[in-house]
mmCIF file of N, CA and C in Angstrom:
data_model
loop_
_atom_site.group_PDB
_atom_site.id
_atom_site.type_symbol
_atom_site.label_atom_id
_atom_site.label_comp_id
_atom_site.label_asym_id
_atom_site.label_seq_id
_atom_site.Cartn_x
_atom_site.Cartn_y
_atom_site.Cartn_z
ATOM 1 N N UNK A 1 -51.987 72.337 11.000
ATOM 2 C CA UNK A 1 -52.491 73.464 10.295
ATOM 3 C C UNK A 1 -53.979 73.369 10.058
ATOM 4 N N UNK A 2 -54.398 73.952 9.111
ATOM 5 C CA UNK A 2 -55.711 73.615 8.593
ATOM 6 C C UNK A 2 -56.459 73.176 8.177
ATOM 7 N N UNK A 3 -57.378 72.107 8.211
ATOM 8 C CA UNK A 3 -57.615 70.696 7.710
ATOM 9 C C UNK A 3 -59.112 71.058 6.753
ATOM 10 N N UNK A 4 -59.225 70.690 5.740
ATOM 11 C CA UNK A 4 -60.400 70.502 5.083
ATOM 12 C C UNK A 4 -61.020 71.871 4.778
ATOM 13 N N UNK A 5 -62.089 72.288 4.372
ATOM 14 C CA UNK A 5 -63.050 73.180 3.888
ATOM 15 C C UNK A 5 -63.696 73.613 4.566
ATOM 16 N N UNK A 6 -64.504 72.616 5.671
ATOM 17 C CA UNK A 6 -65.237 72.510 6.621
ATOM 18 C C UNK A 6 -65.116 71.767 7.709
ATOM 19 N N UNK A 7 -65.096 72.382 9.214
ATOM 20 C CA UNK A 7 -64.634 71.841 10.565
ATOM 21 C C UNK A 7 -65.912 72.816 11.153
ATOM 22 N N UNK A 8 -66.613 71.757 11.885
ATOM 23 C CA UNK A 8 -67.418 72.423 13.211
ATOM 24 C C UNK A 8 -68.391 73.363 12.543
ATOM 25 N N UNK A 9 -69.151 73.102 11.077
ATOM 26 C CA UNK A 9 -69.596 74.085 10.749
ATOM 27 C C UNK A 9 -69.411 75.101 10.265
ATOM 28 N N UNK A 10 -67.618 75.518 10.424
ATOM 29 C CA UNK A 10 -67.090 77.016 9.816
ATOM 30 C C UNK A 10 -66.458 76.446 8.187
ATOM 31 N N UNK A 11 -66.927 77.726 7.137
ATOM 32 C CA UNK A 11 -66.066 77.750 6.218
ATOM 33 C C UNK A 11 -64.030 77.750 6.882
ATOM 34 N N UNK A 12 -63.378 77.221 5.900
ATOM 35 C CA UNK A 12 -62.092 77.603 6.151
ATOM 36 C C UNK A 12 -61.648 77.803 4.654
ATOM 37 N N UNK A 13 -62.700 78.117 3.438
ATOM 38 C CA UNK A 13 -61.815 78.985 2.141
ATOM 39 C C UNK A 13 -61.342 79.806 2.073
ATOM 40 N N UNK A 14 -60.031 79.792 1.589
ATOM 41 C CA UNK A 14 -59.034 80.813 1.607
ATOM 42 C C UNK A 14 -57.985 81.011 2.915
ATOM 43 N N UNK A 15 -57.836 79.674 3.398
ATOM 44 C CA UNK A 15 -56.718 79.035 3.964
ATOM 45 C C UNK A 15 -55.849 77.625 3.348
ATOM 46 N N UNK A 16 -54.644 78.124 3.900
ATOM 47 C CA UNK A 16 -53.803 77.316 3.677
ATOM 48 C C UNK A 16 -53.482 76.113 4.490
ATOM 49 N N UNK A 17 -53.426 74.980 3.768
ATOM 50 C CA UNK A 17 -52.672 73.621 4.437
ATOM 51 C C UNK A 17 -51.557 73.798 4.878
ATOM 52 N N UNK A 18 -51.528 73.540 6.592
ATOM 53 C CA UNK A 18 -50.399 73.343 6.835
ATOM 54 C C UNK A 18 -49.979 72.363 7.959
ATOM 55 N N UNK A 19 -48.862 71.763 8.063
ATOM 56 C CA UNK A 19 -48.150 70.417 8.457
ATOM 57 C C UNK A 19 -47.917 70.666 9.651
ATOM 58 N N UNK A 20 -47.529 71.934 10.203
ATOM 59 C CA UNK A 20 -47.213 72.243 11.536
ATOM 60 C C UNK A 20 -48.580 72.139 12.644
ATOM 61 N N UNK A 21 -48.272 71.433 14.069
ATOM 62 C CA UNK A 21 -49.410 71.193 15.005
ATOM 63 C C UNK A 21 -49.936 72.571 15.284
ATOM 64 N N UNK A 22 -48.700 73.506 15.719
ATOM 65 C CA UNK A 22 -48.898 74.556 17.018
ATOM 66 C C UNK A 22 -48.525 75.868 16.136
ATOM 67 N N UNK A 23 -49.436 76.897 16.649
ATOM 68 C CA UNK A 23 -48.983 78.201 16.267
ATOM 69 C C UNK A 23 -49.786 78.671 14.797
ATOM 70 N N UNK A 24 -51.075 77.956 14.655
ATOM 71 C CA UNK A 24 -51.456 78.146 13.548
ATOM 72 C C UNK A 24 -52.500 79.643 13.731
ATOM 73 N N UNK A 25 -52.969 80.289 12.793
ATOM 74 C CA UNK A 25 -53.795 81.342 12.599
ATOM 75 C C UNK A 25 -54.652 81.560 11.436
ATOM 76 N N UNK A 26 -55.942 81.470 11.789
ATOM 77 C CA UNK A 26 -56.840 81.599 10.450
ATOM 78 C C UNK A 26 -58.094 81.080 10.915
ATOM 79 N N UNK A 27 -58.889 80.303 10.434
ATOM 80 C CA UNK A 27 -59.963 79.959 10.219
ATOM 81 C C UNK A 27 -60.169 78.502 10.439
ATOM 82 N N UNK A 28 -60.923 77.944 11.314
ATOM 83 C CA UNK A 28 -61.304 75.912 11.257
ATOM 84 C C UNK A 28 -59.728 75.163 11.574
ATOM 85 N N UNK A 29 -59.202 76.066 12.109
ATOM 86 C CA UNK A 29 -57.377 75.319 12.238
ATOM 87 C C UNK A 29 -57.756 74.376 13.103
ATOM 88 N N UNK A 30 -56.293 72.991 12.934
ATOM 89 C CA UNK A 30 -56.355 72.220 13.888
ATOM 90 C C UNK A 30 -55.344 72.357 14.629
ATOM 91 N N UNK A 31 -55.049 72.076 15.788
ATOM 92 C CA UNK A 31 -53.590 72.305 16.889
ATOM 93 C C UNK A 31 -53.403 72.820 17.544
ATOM 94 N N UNK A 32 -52.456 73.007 18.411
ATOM 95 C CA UNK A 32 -52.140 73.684 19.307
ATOM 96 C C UNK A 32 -51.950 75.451 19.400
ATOM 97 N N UNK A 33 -52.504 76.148 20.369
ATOM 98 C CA UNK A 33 -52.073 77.842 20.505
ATOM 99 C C UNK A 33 -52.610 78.286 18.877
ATOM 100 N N UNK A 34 -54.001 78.166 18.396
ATOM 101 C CA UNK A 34 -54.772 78.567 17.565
ATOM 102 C C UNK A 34 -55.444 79.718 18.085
ATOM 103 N N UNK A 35 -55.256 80.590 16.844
ATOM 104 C CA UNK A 35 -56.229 81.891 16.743
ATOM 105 C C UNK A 35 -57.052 82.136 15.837
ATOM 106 N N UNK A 36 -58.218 81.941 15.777
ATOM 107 C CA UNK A 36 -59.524 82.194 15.002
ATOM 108 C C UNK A 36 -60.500 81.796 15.806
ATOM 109 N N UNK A 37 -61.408 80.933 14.565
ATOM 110 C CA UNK A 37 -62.764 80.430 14.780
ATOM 111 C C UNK A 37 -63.067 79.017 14.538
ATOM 112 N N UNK A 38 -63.135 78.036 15.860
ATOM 113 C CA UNK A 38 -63.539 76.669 15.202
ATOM 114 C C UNK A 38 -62.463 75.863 15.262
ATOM 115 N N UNK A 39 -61.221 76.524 16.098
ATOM 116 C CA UNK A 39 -60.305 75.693 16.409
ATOM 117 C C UNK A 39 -60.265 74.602 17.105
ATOM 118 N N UNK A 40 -59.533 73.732 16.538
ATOM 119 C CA UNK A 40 -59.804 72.456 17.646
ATOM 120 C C UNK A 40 -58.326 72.393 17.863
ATOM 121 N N UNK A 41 -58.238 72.627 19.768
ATOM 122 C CA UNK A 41 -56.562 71.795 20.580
ATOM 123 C C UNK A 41 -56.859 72.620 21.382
ATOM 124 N N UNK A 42 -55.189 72.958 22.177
ATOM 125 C CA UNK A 42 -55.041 73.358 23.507
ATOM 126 C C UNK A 42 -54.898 75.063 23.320
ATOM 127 N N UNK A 43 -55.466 75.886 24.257
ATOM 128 C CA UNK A 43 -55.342 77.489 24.606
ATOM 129 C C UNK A 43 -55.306 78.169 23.435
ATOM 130 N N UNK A 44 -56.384 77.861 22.470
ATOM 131 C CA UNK A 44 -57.012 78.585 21.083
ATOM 132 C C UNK A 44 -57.654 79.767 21.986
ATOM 133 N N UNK A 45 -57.787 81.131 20.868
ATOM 134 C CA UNK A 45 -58.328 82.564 21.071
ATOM 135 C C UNK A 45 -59.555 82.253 20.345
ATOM 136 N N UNK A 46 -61.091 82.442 20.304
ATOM 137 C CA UNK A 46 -61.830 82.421 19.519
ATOM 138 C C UNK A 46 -63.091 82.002 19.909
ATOM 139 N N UNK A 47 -64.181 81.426 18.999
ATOM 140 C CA UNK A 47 -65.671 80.925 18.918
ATOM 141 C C UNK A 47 -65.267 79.488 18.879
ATOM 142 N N UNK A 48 -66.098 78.763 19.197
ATOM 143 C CA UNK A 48 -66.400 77.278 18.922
ATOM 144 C C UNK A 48 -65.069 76.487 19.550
ATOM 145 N N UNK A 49 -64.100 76.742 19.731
ATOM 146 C CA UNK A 49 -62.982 76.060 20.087
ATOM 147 C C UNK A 49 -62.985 74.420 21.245
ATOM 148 N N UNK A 50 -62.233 73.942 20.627
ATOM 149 C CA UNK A 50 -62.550 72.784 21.306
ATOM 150 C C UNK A 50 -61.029 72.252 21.896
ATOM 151 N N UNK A 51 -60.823 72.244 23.247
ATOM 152 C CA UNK A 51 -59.576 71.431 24.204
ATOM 153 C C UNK A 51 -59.415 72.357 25.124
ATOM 154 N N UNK A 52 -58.133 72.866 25.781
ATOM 155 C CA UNK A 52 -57.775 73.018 27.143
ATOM 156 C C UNK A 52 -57.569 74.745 27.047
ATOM 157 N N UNK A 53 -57.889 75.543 27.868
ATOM 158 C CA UNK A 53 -57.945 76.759 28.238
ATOM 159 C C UNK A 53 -57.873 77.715 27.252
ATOM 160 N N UNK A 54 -58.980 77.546 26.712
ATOM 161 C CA UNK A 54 -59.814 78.218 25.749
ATOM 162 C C UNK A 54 -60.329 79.612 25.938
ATOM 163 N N UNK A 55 -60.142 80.456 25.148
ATOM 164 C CA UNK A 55 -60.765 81.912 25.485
ATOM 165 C C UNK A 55 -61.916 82.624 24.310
ATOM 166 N N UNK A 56 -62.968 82.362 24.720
ATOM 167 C CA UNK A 56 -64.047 82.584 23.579
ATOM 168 C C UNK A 56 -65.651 82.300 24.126
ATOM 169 N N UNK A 57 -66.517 81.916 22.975
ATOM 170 C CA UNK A 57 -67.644 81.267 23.207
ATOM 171 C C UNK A 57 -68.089 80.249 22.616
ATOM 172 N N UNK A 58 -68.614 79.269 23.554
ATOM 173 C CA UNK A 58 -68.798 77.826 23.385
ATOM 174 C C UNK A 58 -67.643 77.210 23.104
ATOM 175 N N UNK A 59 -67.215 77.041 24.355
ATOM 176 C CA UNK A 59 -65.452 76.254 23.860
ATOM 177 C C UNK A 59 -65.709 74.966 25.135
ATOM 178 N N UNK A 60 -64.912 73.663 24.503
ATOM 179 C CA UNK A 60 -64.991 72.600 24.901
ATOM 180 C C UNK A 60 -63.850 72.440 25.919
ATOM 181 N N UNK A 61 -63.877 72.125 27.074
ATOM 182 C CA UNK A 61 -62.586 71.691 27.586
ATOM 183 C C UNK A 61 -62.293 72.159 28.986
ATOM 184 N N UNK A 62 -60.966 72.282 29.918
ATOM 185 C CA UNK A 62 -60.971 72.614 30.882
ATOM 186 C C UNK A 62 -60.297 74.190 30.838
ATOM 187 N N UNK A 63 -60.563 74.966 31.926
ATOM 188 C CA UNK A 63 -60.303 76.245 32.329
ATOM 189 C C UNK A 63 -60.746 77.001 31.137
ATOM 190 N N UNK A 64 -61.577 77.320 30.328
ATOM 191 C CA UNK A 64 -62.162 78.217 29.511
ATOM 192 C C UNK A 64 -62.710 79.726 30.300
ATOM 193 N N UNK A 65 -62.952 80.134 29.346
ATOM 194 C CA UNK A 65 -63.372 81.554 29.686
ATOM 195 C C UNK A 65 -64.633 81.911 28.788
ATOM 196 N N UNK A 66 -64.970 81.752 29.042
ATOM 197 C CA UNK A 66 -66.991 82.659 27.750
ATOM 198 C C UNK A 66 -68.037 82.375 28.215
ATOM 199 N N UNK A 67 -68.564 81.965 27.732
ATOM 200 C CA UNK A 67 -70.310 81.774 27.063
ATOM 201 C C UNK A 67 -70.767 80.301 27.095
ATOM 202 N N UNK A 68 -71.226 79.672 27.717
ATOM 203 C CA UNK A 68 -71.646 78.300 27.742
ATOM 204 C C UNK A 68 -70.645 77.101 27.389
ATOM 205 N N UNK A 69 -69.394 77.832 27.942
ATOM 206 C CA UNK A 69 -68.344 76.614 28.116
ATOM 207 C C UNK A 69 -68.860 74.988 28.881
ATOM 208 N N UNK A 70 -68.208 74.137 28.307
ATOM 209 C CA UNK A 70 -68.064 73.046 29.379
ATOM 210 C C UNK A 70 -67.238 72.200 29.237
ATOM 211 N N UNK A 71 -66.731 71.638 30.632
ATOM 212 C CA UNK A 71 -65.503 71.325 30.870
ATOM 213 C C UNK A 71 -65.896 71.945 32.622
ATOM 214 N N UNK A 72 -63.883 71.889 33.557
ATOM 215 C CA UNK A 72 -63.834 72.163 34.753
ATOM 216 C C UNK A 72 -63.288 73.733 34.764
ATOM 217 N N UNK A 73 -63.747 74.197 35.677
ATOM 218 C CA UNK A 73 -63.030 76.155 35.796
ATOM 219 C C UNK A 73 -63.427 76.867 35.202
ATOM 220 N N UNK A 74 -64.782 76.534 34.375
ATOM 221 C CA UNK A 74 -65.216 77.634 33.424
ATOM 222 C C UNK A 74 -65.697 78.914 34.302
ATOM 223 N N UNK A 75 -65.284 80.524 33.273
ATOM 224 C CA UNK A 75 -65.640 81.429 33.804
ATOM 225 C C UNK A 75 -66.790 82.112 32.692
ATOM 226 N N UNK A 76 -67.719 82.211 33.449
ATOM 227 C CA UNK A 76 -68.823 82.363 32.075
ATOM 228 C C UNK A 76 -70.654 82.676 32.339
ATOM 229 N N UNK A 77 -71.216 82.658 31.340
ATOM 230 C CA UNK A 77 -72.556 81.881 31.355
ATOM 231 C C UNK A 77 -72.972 80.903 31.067
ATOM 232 N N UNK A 78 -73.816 79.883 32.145
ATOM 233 C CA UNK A 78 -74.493 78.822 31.662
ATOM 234 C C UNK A 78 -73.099 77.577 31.068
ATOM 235 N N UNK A 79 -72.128 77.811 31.830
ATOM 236 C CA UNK A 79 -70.798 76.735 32.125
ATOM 237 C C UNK A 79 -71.693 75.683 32.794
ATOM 238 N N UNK A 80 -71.009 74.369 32.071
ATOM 239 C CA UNK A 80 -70.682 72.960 32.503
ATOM 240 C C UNK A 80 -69.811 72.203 33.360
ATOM 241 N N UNK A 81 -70.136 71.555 34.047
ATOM 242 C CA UNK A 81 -69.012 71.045 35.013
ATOM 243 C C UNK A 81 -69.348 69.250 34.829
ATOM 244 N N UNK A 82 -68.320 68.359 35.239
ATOM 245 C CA UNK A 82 -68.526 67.164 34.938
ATOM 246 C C UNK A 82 -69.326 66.636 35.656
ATOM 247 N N UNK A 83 -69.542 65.207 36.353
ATOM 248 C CA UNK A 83 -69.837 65.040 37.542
ATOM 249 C C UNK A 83 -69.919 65.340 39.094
ATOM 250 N N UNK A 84 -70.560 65.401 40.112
ATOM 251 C CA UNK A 84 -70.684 66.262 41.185
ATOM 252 C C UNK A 84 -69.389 65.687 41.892
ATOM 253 N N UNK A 85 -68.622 66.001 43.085
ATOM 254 C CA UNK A 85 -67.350 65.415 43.463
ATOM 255 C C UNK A 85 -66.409 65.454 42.737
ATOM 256 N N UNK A 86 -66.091 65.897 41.143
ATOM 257 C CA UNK A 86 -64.911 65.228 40.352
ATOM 258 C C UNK A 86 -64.213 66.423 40.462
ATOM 259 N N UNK A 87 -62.804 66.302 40.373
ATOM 260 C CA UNK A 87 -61.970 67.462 40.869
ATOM 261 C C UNK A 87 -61.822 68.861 39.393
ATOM 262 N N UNK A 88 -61.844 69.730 39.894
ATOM 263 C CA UNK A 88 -61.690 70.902 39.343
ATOM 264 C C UNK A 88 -63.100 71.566 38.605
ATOM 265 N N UNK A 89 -64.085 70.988 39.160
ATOM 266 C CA UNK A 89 -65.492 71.898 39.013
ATOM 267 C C UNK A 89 -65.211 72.932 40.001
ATOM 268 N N UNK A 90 -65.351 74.066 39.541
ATOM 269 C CA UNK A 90 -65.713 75.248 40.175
ATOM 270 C C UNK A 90 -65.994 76.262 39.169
ATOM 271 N N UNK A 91 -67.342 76.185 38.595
ATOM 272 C CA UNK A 91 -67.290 77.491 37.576
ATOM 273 C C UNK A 91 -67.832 78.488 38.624
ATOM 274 N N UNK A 92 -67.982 79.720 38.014
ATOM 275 C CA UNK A 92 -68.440 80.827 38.416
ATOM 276 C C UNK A 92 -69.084 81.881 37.545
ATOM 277 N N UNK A 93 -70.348 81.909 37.558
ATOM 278 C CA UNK A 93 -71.205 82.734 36.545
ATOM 279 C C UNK A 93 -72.742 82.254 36.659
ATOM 280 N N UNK A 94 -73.810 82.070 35.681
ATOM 281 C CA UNK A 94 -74.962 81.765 36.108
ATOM 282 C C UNK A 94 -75.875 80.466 35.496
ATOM 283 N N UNK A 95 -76.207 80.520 35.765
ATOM 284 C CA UNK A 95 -76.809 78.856 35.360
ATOM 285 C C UNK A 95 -75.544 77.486 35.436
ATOM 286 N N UNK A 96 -74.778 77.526 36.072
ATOM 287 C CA UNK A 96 -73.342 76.383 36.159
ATOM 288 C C UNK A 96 -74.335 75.179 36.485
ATOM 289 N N UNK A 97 -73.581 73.971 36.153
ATOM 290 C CA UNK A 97 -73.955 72.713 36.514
ATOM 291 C C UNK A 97 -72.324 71.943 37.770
ATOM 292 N N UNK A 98 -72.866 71.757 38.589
ATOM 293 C CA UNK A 98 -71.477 71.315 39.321
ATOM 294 C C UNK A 98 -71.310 71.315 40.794
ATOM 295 N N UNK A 99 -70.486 71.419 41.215
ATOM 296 C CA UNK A 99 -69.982 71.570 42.344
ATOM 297 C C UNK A 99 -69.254 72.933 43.344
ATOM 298 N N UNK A 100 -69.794 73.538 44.214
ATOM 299 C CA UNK A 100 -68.505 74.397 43.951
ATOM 300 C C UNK A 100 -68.956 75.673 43.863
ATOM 301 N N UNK A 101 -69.860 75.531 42.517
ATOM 302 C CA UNK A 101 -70.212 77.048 41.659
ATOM 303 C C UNK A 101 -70.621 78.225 42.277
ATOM 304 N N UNK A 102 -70.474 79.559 41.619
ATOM 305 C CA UNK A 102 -70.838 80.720 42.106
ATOM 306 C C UNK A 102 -71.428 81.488 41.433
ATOM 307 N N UNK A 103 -72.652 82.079 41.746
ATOM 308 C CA UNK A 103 -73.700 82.545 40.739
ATOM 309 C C UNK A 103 -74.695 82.261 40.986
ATOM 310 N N UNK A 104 -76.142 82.438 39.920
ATOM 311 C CA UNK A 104 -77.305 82.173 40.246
ATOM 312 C C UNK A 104 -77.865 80.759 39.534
ATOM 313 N N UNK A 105 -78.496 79.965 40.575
ATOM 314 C CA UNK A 105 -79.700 79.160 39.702
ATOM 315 C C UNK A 105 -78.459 77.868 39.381
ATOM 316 N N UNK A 106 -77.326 77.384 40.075
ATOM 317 C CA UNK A 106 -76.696 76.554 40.023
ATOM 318 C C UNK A 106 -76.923 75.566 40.618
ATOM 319 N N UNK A 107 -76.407 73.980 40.087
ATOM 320 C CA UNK A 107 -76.973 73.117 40.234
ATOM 321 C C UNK A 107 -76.047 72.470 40.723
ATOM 322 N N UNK A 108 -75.843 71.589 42.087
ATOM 323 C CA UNK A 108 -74.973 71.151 42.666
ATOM 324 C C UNK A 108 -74.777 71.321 44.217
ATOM 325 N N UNK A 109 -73.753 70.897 44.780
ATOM 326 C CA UNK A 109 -72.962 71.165 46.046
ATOM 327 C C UNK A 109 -72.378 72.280 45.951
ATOM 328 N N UNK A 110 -72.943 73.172 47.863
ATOM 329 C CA UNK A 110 -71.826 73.865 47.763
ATOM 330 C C UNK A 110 -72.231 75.144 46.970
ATOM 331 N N UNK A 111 -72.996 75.475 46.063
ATOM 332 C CA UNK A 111 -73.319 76.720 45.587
ATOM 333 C C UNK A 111 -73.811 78.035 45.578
ATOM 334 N N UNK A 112 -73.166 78.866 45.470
ATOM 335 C CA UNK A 112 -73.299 80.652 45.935
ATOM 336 C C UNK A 112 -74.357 81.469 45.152
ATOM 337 N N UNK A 113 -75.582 81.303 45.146
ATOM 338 C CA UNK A 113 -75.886 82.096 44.260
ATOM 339 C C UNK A 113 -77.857 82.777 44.916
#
């Protein structure tokens, strides 16, 4: 559920503690299939989110979708990719770091832009 006051910078007053990992909703949640802002785990909706197929801006992790993601598969602006060769770089959008990429002004192997 929701841990503390403050996560990642976001208020979370006027949420509730809760024990459960997955399925949480609100504000600074921790766990799994989170919807807000500032979530940290796997396939959160939102801003700031941090783990695996993330849909928002500035989200940490692999297969994201936004705004200066990083991680592998990002679809976005100004996406991150790990090292050159490492499997599942392929963002697509502009300024990418990686392998792969498609867009402008990318940095790497292999790039379309």
């Amino acid at each position: 559920g929701n841990v503390g006051h403050q996560l990642s910078g976001v208020s979370a007053a006027g949420t509730t503690l809760r024990s459960m990992p997955a399925g949480n909703l609100g504000l600074a949640n921790v766990g799994n299939f989170n919807t807000g802002f500032g979530n940290v785990g796997d396939v959160n909706l939102g801003a700031a989110n941090i783990g695996g197929h993330n849909l928002g801006l500035g989200n940490v992790g692999d297969g994201n979708l936004g705004l200066g993601n990083i991680g592998h598969g990002n679809l976005g602006f100004a996406n991150l990719g790990l090292t050159a060769g490492a499997a599942g770089v392929g963002n697509v959008g502009f300024g990418n770091a990686g392998i792969n990429n498609y867009g402008l002004a990318n940095m790497g192997v292999g790039n379309i832009g």
